Each structure stands twice: as C-alpha cells, then as structure tokens.
JSON list of C-alpha atoms in Angstrom, two decimals:
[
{"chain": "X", "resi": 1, "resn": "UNK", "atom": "CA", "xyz": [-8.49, -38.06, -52.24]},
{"chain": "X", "resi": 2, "resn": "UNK", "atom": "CA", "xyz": [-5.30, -39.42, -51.92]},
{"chain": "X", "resi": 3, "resn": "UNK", "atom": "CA", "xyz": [-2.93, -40.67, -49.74]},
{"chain": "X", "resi": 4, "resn": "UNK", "atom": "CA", "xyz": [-0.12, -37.52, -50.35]},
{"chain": "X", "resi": 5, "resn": "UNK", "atom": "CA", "xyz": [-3.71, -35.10, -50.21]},
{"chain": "X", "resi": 6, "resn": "UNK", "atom": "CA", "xyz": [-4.91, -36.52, -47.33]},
{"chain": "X", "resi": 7, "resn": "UNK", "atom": "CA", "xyz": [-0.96, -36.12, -45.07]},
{"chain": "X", "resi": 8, "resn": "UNK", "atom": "CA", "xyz": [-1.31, -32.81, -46.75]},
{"chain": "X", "resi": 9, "resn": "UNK", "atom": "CA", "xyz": [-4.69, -31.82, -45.11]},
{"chain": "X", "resi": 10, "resn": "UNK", "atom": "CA", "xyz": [-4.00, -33.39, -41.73]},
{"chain": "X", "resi": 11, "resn": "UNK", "atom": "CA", "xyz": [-0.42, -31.41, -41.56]},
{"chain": "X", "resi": 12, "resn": "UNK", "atom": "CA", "xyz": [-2.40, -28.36, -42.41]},
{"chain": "X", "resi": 13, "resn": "UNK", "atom": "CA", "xyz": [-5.08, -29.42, -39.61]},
{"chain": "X", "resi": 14, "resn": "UNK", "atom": "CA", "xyz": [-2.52, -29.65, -37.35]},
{"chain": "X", "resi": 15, "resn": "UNK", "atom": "CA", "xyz": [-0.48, -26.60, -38.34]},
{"chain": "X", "resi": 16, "resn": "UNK", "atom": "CA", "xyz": [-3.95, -24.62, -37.85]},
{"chain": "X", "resi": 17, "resn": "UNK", "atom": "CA", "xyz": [-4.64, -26.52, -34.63]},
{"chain": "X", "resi": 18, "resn": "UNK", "atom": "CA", "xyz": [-1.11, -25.41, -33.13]},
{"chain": "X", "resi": 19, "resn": "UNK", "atom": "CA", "xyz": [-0.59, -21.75, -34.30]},
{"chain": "X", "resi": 20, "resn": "UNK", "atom": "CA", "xyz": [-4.76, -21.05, -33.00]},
{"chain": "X", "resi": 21, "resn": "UNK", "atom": "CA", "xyz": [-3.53, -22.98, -29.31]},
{"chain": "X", "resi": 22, "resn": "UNK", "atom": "CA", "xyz": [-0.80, -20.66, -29.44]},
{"chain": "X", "resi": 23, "resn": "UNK", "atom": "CA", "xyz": [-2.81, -17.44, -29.96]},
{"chain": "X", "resi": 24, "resn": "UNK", "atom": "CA", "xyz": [-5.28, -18.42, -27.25]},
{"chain": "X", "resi": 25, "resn": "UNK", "atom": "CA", "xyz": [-2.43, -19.28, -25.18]},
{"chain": "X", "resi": 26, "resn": "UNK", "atom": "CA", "xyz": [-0.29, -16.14, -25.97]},
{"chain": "X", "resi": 27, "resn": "UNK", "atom": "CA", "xyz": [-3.62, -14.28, -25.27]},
{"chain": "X", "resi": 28, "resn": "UNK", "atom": "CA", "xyz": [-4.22, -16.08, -21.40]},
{"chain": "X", "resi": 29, "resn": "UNK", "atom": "CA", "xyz": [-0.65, -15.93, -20.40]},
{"chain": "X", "resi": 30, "resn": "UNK", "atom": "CA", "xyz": [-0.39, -12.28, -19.66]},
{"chain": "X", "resi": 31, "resn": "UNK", "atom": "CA", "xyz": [1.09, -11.94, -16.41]},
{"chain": "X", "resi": 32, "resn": "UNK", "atom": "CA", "xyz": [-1.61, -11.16, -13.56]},
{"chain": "X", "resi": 33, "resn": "UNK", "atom": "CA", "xyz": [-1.00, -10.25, -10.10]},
{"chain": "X", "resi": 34, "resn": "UNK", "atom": "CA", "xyz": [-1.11, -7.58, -7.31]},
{"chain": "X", "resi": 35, "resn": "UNK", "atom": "CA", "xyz": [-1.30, -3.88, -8.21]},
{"chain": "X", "resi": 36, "resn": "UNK", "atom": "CA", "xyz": [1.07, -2.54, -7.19]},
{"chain": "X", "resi": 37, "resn": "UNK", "atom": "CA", "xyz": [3.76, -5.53, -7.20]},
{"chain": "X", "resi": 38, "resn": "UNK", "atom": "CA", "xyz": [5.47, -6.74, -4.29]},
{"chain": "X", "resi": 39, "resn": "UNK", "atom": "CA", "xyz": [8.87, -5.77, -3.52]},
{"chain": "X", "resi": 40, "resn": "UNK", "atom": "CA", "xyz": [10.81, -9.28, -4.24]},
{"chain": "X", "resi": 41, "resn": "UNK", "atom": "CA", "xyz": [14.45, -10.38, -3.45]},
{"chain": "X", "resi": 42, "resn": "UNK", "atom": "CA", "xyz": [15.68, -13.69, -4.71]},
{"chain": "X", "resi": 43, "resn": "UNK", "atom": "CA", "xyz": [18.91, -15.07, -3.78]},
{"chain": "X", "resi": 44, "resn": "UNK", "atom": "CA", "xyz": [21.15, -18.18, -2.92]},
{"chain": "X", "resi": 45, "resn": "UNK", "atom": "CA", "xyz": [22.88, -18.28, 0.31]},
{"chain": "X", "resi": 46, "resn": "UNK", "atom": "CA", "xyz": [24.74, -20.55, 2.67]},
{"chain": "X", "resi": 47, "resn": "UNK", "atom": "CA", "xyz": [25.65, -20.52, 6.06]},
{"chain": "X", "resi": 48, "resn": "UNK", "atom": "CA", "xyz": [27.20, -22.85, 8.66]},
{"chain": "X", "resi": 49, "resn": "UNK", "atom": "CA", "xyz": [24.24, -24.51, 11.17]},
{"chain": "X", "resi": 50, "resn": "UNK", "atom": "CA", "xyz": [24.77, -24.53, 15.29]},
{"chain": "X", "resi": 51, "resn": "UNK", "atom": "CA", "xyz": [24.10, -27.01, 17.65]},
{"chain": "X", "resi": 52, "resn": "UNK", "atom": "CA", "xyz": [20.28, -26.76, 17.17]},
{"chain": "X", "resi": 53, "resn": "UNK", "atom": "CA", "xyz": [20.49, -26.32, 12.95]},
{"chain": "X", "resi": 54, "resn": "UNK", "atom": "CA", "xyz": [19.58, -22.46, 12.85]},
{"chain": "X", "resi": 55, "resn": "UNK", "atom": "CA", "xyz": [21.66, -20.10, 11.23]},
{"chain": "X", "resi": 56, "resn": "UNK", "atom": "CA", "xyz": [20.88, -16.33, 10.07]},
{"chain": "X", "resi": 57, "resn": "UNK", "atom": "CA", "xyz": [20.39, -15.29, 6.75]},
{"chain": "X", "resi": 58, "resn": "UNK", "atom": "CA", "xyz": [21.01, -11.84, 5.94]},
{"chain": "X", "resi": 59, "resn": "UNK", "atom": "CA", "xyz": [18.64, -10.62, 3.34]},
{"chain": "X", "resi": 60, "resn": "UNK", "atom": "CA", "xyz": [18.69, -7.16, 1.50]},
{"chain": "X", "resi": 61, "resn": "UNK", "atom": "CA", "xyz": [14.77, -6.18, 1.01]},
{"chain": "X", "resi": 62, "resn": "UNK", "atom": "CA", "xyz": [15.12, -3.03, 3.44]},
{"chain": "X", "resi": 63, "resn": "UNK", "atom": "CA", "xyz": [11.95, -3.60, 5.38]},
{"chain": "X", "resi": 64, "resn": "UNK", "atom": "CA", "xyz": [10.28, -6.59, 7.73]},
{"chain": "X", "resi": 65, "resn": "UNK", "atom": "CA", "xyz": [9.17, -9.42, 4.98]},
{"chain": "X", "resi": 66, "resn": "UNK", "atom": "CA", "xyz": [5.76, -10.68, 4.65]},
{"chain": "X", "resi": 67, "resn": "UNK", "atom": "CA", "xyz": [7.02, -14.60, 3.55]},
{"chain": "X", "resi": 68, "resn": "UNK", "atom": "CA", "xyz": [10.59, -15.85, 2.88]},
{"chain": "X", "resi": 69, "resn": "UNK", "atom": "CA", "xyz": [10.44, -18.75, 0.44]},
{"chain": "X", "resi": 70, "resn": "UNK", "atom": "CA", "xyz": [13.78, -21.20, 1.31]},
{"chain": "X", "resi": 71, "resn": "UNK", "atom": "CA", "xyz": [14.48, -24.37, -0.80]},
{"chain": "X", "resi": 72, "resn": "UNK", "atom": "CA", "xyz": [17.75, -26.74, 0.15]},
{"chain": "X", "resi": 73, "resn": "UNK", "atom": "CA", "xyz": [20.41, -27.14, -2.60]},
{"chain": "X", "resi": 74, "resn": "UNK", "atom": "CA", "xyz": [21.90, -30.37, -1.82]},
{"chain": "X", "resi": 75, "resn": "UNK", "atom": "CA", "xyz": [25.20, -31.03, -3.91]},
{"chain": "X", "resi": 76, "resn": "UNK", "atom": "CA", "xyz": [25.26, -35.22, -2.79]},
{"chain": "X", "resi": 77, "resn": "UNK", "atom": "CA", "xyz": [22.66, -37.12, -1.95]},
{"chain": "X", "resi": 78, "resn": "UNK", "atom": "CA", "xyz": [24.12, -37.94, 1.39]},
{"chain": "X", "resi": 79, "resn": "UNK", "atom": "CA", "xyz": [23.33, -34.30, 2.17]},
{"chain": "X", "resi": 80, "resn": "UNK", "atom": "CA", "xyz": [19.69, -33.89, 1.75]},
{"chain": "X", "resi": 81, "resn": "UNK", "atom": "CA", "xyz": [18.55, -32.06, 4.35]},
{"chain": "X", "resi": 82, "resn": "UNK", "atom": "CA", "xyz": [14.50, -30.09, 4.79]},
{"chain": "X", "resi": 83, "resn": "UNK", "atom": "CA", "xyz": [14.76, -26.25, 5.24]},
{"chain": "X", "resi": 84, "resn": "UNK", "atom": "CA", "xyz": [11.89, -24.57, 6.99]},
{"chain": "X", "resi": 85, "resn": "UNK", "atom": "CA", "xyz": [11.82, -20.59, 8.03]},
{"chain": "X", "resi": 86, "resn": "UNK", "atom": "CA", "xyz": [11.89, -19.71, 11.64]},
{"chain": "X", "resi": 87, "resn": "UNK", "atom": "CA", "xyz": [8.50, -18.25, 13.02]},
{"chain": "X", "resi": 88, "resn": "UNK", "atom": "CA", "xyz": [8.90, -14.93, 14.22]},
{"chain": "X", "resi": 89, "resn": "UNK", "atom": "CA", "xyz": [12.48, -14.50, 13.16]},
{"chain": "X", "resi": 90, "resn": "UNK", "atom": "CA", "xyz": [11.85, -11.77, 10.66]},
{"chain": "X", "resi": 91, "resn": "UNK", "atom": "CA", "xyz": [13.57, -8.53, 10.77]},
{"chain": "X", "resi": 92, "resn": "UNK", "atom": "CA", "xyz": [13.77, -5.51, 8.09]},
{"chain": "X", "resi": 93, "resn": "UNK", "atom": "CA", "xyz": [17.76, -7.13, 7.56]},
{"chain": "X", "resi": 94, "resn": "UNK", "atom": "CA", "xyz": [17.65, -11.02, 8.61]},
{"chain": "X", "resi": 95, "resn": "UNK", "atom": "CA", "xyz": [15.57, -14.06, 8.89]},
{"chain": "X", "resi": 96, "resn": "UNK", "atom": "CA", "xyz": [16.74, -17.79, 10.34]},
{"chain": "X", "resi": 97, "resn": "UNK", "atom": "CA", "xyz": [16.38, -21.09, 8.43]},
{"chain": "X", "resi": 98, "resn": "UNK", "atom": "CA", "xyz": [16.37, -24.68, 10.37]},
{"chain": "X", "resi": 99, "resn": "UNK", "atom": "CA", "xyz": [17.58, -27.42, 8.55]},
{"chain": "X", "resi": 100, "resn": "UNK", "atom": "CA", "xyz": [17.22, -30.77, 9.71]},
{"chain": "X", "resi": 101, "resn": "UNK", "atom": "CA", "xyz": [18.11, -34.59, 8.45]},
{"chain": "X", "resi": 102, "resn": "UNK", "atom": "CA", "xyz": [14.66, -35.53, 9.95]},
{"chain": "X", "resi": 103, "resn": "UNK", "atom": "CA", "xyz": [11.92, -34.49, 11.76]},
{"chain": "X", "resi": 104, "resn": "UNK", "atom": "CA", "xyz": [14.16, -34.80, 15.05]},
{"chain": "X", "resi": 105, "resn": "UNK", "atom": "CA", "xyz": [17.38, -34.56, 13.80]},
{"chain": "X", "resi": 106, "resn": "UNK", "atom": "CA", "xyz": [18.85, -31.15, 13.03]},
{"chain": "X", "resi": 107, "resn": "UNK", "atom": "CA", "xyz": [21.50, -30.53, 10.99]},
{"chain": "X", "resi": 108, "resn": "UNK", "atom": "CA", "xyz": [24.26, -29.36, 13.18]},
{"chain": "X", "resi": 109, "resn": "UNK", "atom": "CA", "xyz": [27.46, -27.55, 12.75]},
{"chain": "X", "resi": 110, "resn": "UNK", "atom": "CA", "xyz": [27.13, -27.98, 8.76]},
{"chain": "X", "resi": 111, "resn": "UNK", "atom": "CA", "xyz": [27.41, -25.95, 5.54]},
{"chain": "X", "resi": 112, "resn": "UNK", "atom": "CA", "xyz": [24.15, -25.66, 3.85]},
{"chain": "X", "resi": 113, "resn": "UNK", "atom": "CA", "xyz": [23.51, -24.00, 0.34]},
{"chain": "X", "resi": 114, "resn": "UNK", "atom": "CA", "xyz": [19.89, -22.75, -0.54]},
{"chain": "X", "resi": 115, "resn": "UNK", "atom": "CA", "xyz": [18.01, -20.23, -2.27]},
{"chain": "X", "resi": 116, "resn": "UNK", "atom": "CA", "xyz": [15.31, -18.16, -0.87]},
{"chain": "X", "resi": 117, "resn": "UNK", "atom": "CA", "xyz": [12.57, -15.13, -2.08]},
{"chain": "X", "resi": 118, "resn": "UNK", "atom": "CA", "xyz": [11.73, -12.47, 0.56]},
{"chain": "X", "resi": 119, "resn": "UNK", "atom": "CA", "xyz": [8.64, -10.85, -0.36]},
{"chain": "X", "resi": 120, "resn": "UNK", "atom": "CA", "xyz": [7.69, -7.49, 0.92]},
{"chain": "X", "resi": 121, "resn": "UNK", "atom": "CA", "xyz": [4.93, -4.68, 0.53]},
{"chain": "X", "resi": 122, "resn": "UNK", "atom": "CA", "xyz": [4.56, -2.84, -2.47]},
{"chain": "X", "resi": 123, "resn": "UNK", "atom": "CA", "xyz": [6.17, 0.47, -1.54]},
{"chain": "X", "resi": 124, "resn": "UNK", "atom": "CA", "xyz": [3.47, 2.77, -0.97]},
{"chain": "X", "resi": 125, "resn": "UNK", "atom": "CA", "xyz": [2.89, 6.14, -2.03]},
{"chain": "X", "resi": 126, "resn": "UNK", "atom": "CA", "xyz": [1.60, 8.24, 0.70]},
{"chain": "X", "resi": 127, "resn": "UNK", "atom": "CA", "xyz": [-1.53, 9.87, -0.55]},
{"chain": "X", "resi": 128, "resn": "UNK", "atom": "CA", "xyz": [-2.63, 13.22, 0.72]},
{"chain": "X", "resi": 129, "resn": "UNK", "atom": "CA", "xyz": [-6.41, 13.92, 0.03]},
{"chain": "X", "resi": 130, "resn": "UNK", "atom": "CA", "xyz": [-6.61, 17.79, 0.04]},
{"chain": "X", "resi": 131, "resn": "UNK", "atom": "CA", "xyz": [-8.36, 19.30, 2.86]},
{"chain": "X", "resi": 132, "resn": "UNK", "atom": "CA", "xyz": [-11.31, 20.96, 2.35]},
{"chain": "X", "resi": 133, "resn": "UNK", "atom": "CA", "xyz": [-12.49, 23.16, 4.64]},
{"chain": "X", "resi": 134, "resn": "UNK", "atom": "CA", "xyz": [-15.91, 23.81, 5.07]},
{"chain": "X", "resi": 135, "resn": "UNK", "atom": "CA", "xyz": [-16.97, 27.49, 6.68]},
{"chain": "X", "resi": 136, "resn": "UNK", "atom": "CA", "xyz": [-18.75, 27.14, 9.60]},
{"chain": "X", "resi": 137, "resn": "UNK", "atom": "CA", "xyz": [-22.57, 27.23, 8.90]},
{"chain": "X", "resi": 138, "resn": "UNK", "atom": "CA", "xyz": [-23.83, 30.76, 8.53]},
{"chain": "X", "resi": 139, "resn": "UNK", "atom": "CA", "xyz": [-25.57, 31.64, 12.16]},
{"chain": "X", "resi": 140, "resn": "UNK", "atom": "CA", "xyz": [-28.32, 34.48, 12.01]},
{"chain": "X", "resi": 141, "resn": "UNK", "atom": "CA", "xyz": [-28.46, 37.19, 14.78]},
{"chain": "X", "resi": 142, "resn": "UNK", "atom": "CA", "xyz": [-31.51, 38.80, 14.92]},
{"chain": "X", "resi": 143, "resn": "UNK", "atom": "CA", "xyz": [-30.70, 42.77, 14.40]},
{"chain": "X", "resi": 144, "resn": "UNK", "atom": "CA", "xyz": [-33.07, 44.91, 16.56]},
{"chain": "X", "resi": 145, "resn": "UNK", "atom": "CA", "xyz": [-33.08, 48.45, 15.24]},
{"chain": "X", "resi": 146, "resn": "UNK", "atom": "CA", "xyz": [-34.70, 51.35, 17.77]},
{"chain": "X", "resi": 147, "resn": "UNK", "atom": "CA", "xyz": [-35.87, 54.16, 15.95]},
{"chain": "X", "resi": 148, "resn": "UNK", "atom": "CA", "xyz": [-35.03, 56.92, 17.39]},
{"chain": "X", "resi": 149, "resn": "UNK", "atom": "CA", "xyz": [-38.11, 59.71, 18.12]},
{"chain": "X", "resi": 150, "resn": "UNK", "atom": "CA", "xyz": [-38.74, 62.03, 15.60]},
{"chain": "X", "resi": 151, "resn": "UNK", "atom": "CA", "xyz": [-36.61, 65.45, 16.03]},
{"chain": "X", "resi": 152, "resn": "UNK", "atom": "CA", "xyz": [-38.07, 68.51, 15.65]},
{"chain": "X", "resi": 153, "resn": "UNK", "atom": "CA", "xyz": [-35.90, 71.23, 15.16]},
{"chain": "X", "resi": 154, "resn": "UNK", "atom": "CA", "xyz": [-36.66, 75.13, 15.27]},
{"chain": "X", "resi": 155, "resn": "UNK", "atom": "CA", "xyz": [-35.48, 77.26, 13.12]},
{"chain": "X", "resi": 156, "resn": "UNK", "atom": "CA", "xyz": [-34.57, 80.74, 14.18]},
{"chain": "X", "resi": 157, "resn": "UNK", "atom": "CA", "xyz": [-37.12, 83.54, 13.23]},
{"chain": "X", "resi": 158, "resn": "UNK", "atom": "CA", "xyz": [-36.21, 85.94, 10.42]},
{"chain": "X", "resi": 159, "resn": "UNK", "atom": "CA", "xyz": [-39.38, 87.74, 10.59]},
{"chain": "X", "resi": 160, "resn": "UNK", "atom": "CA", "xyz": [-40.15, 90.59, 12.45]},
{"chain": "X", "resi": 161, "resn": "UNK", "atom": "CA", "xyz": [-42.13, 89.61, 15.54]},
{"chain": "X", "resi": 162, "resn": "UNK", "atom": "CA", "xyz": [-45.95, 90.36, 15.70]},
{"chain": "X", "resi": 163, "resn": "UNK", "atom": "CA", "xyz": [-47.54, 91.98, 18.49]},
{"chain": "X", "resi": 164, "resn": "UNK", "atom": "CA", "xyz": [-50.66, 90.23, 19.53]},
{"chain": "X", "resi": 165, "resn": "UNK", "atom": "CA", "xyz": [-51.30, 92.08, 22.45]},
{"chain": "X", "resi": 166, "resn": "UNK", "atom": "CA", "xyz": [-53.45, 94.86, 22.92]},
{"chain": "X", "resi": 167, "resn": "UNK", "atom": "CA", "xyz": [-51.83, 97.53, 24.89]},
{"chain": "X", "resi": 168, "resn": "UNK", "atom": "CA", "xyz": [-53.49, 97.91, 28.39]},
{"chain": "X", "resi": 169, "resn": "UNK", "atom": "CA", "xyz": [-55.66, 100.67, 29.30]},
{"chain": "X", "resi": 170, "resn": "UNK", "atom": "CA", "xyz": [-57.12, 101.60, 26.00]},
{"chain": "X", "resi": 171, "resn": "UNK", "atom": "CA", "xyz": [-59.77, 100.30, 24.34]},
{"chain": "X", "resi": 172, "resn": "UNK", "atom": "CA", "xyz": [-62.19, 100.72, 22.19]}
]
C-alpha cells in the first residue's frame, strides 16, 4: 500500500471514528431532568452593600425559592469580592446576598454586579381523584310475618229452612 493509500485510509478511519462519537454522543446528550421542570429565573443584578455587606435582591419567580444560585461579576481585579446567599432570607419576591473581601471583611457601602438563578417548584396541577362512593353495606332485617287465623265466613241461606222437629204431642 502506499504512502497517499495509507493517509487515505487513516483520514477515512478517523472520519468514521468522529461522525460514530458524534452519533453516540448526539444519542447520550438528550437533556434529562425532573418531570415536571422547575420553575427557573436567571438574571444579573446589582445593588449597593450596607455596613455589614447585605443588600436585597428582588427576584421575579412569584413564589418562596427552593435555591438561589449567585456568582460575583467583578469588572477589575481590585474588586473581587465572594457572594454567598443569606440563610433564611427567602421570600416569594426577595432574597439577600453578602459579599465580602474576605472571610471577615465585608464589602461595605459598595456597588456589586452578579448574576443569580432562583429555582422554584414545578407548578403543580391540583389533581382531584373522583370520589367514589360506596353504599353502605346491605343490612338484613329479619321479616316476621303472622298469619292471620283462618276466616270462615257464612254465607246467607237461600234455601228454604228444614224442619227437624217433630211437632209435640203426636206421635206415632
């Protein structure tokens, strides 16, 4: 084989060896995750820090969030400054970052840029199961019947009466 055969095959190796990665990759790179997705706003903010580094962040996700995500934008690198969350500071409209120089040292009375992601629940659907209603279990009464006496009944005589009686005095 020659050499031009031989940078042929090996660019056709390769070209095989690159377009199957990409299939399999393609293939494993479908996007996986929670069902159903969490409600997600992403933003960048700034605010000016008080005497102890906090400052509220208004956020627009309509309900209490689950995590804020915060990263610093520093513009200079005589700015850099850590940004942490607040614990307990979440409400369904605001949240409070901390930034500080170092682990002592807030950053007071300053402009800081950042961005952030509030995550929330998945807005639920409120599922009704239908109510099924089950009769109440059939209860058996025990009938007691009395049957009443037989009636007899008389009928009124149509015929003309007999006379059984022998008149008195005579004989024979």
């Amino acid at each position: 084989m020659g050499n031009r055969a031989r940078i042929a095959f090996a660019a056709l190796a390769g070209a095989s060896a690159v377009t199957a990665g990409a299939v399999v990759f393609a293939g494993a790179s479908a996007a996986v995750g929670p069902a159903p997705a969490p409600i997600v706003q992403a933003a960048q903010a700034t605010c000016v820090t008080d005497g102890n580094g906090f400052c509220t962040v208004t956020h627009g996700l309509g309900k209490v969030p689950e995590a804020v995500v915060v990263s610093p934008n520093t513009p200079s690198a005589f700015n850099a400054f850590t940004l942490n969350t607040v614990l307990g500071s979440y409400t369904a409209t605001t949240f409070q970052v901390r930034a500080m120089f170092t682990q002592t040292t807030p950053k007071t009375f300053g402009q800081i840029w950042f961005t952030y992601a509030a995550y929330g629940a998945a807005a639920t659907t409120p599922t009704t199961t239908p109510k099924t209603t089950t009769p109440p279990p059939e209860t058996t009464t025990p009938v007691t019947t009395t049957t009443p006496p037989p009636t007899t009944t008389t009928s009124p005589r149509t015929d003309p009466p007999t006379d059984t009686t022998t008149p008195a005095g005579g004989g024979g």
